[in-house]
Short mmCIF file of C-alpha atoms in Angstrom, two decimals:
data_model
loop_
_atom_site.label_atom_id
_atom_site.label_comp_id
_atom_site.label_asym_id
_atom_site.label_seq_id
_atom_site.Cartn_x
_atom_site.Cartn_y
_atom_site.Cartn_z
CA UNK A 86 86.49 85.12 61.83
CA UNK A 87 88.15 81.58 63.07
CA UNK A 88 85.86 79.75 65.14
CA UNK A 89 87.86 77.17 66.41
CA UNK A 90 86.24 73.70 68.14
CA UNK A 91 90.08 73.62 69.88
CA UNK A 92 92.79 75.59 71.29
CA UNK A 93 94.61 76.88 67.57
CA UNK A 94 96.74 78.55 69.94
CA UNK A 95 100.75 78.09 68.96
CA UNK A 96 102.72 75.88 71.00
CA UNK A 97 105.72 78.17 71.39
CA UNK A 98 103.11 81.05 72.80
CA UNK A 99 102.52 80.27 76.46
CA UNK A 100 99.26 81.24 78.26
CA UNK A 101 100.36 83.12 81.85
CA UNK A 102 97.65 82.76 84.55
CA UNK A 103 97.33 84.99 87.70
CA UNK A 104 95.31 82.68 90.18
CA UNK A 105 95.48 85.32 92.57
CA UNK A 106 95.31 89.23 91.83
CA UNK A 107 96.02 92.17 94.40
CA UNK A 108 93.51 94.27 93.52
CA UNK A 109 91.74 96.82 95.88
CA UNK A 110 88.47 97.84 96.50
CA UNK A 111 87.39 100.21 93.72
CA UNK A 112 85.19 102.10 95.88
CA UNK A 113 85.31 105.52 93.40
CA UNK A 114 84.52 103.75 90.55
CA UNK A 115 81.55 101.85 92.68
CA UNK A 116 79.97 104.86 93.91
CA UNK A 117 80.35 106.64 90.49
CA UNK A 118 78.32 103.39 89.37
CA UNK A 119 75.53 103.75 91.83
CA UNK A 120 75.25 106.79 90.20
CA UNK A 121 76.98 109.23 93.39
CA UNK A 122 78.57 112.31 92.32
CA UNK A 123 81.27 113.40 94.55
CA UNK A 124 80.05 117.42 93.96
CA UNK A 125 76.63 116.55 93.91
CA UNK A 126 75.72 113.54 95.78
CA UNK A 127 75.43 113.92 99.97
CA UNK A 128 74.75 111.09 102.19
CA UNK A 129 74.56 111.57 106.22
CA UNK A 130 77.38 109.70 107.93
CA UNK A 131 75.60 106.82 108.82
CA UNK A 132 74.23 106.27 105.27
CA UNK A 133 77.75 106.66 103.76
CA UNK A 134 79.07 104.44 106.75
CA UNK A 135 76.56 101.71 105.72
CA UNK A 136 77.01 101.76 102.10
CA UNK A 137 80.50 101.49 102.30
CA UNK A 138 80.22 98.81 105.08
CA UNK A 139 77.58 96.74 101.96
CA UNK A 140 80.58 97.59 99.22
CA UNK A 141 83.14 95.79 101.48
CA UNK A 142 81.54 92.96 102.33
CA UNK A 143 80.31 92.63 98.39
CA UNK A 144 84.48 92.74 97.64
CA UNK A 145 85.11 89.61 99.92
CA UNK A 146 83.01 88.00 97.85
CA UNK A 147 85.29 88.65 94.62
CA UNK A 148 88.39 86.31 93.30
CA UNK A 149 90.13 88.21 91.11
CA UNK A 150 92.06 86.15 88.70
CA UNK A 151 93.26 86.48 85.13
CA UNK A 152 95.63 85.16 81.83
CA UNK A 153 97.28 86.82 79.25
CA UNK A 154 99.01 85.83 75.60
CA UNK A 155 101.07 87.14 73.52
CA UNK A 156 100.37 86.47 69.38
CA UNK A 157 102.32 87.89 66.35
CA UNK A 158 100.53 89.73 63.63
CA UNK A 159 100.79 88.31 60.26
CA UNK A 160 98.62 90.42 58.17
CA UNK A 161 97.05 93.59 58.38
CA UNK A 162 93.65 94.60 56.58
CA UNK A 163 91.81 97.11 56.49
CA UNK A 164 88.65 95.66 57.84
CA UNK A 165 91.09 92.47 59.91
CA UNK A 166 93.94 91.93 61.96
CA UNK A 167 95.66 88.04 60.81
CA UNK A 168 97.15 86.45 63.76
CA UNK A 169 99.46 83.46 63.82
CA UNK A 170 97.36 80.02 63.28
CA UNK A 171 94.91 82.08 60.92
CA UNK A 172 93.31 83.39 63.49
CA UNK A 173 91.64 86.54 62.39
CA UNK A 174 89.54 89.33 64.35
CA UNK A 175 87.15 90.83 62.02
CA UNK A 176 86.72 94.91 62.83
CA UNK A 177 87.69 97.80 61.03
CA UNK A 178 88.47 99.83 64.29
CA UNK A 179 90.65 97.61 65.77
CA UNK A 180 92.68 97.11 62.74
CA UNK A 181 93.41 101.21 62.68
CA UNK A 182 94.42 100.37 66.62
CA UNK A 183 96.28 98.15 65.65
CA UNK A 184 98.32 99.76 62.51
CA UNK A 185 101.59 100.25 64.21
CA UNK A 186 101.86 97.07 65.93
CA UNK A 187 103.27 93.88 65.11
CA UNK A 188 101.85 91.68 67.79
CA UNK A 189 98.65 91.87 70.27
CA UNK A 190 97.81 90.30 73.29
CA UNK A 191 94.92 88.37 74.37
CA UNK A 192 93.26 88.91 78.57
CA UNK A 193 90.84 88.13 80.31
CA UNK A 194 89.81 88.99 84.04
CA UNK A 195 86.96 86.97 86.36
CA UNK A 196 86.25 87.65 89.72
CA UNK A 197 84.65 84.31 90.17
CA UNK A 198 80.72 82.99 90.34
CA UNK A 199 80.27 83.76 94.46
CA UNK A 200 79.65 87.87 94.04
CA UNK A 201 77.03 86.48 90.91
CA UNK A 202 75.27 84.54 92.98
CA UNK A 203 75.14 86.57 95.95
CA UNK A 204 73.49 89.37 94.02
CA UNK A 205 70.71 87.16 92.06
CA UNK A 206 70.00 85.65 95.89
CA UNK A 207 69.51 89.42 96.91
CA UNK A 208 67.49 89.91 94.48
CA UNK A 209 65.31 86.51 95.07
CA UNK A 210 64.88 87.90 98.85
CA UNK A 211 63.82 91.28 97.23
CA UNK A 212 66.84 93.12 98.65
CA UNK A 213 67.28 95.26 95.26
CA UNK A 214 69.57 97.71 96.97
CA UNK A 215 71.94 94.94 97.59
CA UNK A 216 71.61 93.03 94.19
CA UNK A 217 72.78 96.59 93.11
CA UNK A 218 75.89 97.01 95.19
CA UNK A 219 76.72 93.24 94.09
CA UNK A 220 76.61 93.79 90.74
CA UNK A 221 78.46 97.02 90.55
CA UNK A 222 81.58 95.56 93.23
CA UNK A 223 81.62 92.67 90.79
CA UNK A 224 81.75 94.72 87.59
CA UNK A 225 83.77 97.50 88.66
CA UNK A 226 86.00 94.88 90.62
CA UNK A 227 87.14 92.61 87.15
CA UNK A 228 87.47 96.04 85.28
CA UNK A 229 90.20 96.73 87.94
CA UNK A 230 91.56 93.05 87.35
CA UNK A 231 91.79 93.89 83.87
CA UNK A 232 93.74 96.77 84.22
CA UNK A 233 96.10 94.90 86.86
CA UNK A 234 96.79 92.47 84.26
CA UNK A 235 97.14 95.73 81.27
CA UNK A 236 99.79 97.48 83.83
CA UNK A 237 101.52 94.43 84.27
CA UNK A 238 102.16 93.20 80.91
CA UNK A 239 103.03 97.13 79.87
CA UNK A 240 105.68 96.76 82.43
CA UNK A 241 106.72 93.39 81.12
CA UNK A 242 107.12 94.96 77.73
CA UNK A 243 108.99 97.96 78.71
CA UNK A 244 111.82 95.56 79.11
CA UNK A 245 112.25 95.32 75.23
CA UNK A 246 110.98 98.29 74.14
CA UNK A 247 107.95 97.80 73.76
CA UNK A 248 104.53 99.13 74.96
CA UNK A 249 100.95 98.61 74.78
CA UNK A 250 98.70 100.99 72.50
CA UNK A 251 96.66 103.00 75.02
CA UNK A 252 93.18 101.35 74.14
CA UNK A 253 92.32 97.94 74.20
CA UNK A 254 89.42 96.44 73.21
CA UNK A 255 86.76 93.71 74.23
CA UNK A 256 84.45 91.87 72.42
CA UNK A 257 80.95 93.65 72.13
CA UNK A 258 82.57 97.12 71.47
CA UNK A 259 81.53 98.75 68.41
CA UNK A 260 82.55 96.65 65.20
CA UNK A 261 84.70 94.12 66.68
CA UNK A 262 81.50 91.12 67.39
CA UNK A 263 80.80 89.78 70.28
CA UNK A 264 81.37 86.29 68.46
CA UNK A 265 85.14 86.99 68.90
CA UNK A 266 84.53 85.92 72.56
CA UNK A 267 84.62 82.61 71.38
CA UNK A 268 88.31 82.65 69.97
CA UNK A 269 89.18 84.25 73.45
CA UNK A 270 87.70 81.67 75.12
CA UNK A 271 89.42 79.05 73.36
CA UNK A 272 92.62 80.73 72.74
CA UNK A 273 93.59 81.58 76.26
CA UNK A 274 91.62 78.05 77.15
CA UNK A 275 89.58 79.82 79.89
CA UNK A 276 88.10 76.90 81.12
CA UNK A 277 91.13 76.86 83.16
CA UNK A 278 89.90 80.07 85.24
CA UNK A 279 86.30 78.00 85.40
CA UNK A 280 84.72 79.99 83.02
CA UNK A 281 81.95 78.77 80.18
CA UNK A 282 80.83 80.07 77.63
CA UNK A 283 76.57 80.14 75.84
CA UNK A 284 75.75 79.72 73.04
CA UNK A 285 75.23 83.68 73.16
CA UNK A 286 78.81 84.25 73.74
CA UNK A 287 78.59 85.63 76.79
CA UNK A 288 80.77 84.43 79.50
CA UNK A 289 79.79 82.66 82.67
CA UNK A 290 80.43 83.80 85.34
CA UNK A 291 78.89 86.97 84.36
CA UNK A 292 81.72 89.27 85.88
CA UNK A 293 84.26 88.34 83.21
CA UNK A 294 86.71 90.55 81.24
CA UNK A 295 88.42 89.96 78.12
CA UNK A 296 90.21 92.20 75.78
CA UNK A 297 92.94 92.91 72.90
CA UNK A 298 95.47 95.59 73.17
CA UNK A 299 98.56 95.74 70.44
CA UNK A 300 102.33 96.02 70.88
CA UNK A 301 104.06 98.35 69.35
CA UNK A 302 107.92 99.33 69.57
CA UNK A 303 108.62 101.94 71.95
CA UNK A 304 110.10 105.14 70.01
CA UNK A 305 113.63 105.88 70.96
CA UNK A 306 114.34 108.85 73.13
CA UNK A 307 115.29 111.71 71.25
CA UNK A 308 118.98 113.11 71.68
CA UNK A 309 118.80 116.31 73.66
CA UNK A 310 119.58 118.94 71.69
CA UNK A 311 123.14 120.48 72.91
CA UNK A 312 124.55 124.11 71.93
CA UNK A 313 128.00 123.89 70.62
#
């Protein structure tokens, strides 16, 4: 795997930013992370009313922002993908994703540090309940910037038929090291979104995204079949 101390990003493959990302609050997806089951789960009015009330105010707290790139594939192996500049990403499963396509692109989502912080100072105060909610809105919130940022580029590509396989994949998952987040980071020169990175290779803030999905060209349509 490259490990680049600079961008080895090409110069003719711009990085697009989002510094501002419509996203809604992902209040199924939050309750289905604080463990509520829609068949199951019951909560009086008042209970529901103030839980939701805790979600909301946990969303103001989140900045959803985001980058993509675009990178041609220049070898395929069975255990790598080979990426313009040499960069290579090092997993088995991602190069069977990626067997049709013939380029991939690099995001990454961030909802900012103020939803972090607000659920470690929960915490601190002994508010657990809170630090919960926090955590969850702030998770659940730069999964849905992610997939702004997927439907996006999907659309961008349908424009030269093209599409997006139908699984990306991030850093962490499975065989495809979490020591890739480094070439993410320094690819699609996150810094810019004021993100770091540890010498663990975790991001910071802590509600960060980032993830590979291939491009692939669309199939054609195929000609209706007509009786003579």
């Amino acid at each position: 795997m490259s490990n680049p101390k600079g961008s080895c990003r090409p110069e003719s493959a711009p990085i697009n930013f989002f510094r501002s990302i419509p996203i809604e609050v992902p209040l199924r997806m939050v309750l289905t992370r604080l463990g509520y089951r829609s068949s199951k789960t019951v909560l009086p009015g008042k209970q529901r009313e103030r839980l939701e009330q805790t979600i909301a105010e946990s969303f103001t707290l989140c900045e959803a922002q985001g980058c993509w790139l675009r990178l041609p594939i220049v070898e395929k192996r069975a255990d790598a993908t080979v990426l313009a500049e040499g960069v290579v990403l090092q997993s088995a499963s991602l190069a069977s994703l990626l067997k049709d396509s013939h380029a991939v692109v690099l995001m990454a989502s961030t909802v900012g540090p103020e939803i972090v912080a607000a659920a470690s100072e929960a915490m601190t105060r002994g508010d657990g309940a809170t630090a919960v909610i926090h955590d969850a809105v702030g998770g659940q919130s730069a999964d849905a910037a992610m997939g702004w940022i997927n439907e996006y580029v999907r659309r961008q590509l349908s424009r030269s038929a093209e599409r997006l396989t139908s699984q990306r994949y991030s850093p962490g998952y499975g065989d495809f090291s979490l020591e890739h987040q480094s070439l993410f980071y320094s690819l699609l020169e996150l810094e810019r979104l004021g993100l770091s990175l540890t010498s663990r290779f975790m991001l910071v803030p802590e509600k960060s995204v980032t993830a590979v999905a291939g491009i692939e060209s669309a199939r054609p349509l195929e000609t209706p079949y007509e009786t003579p």
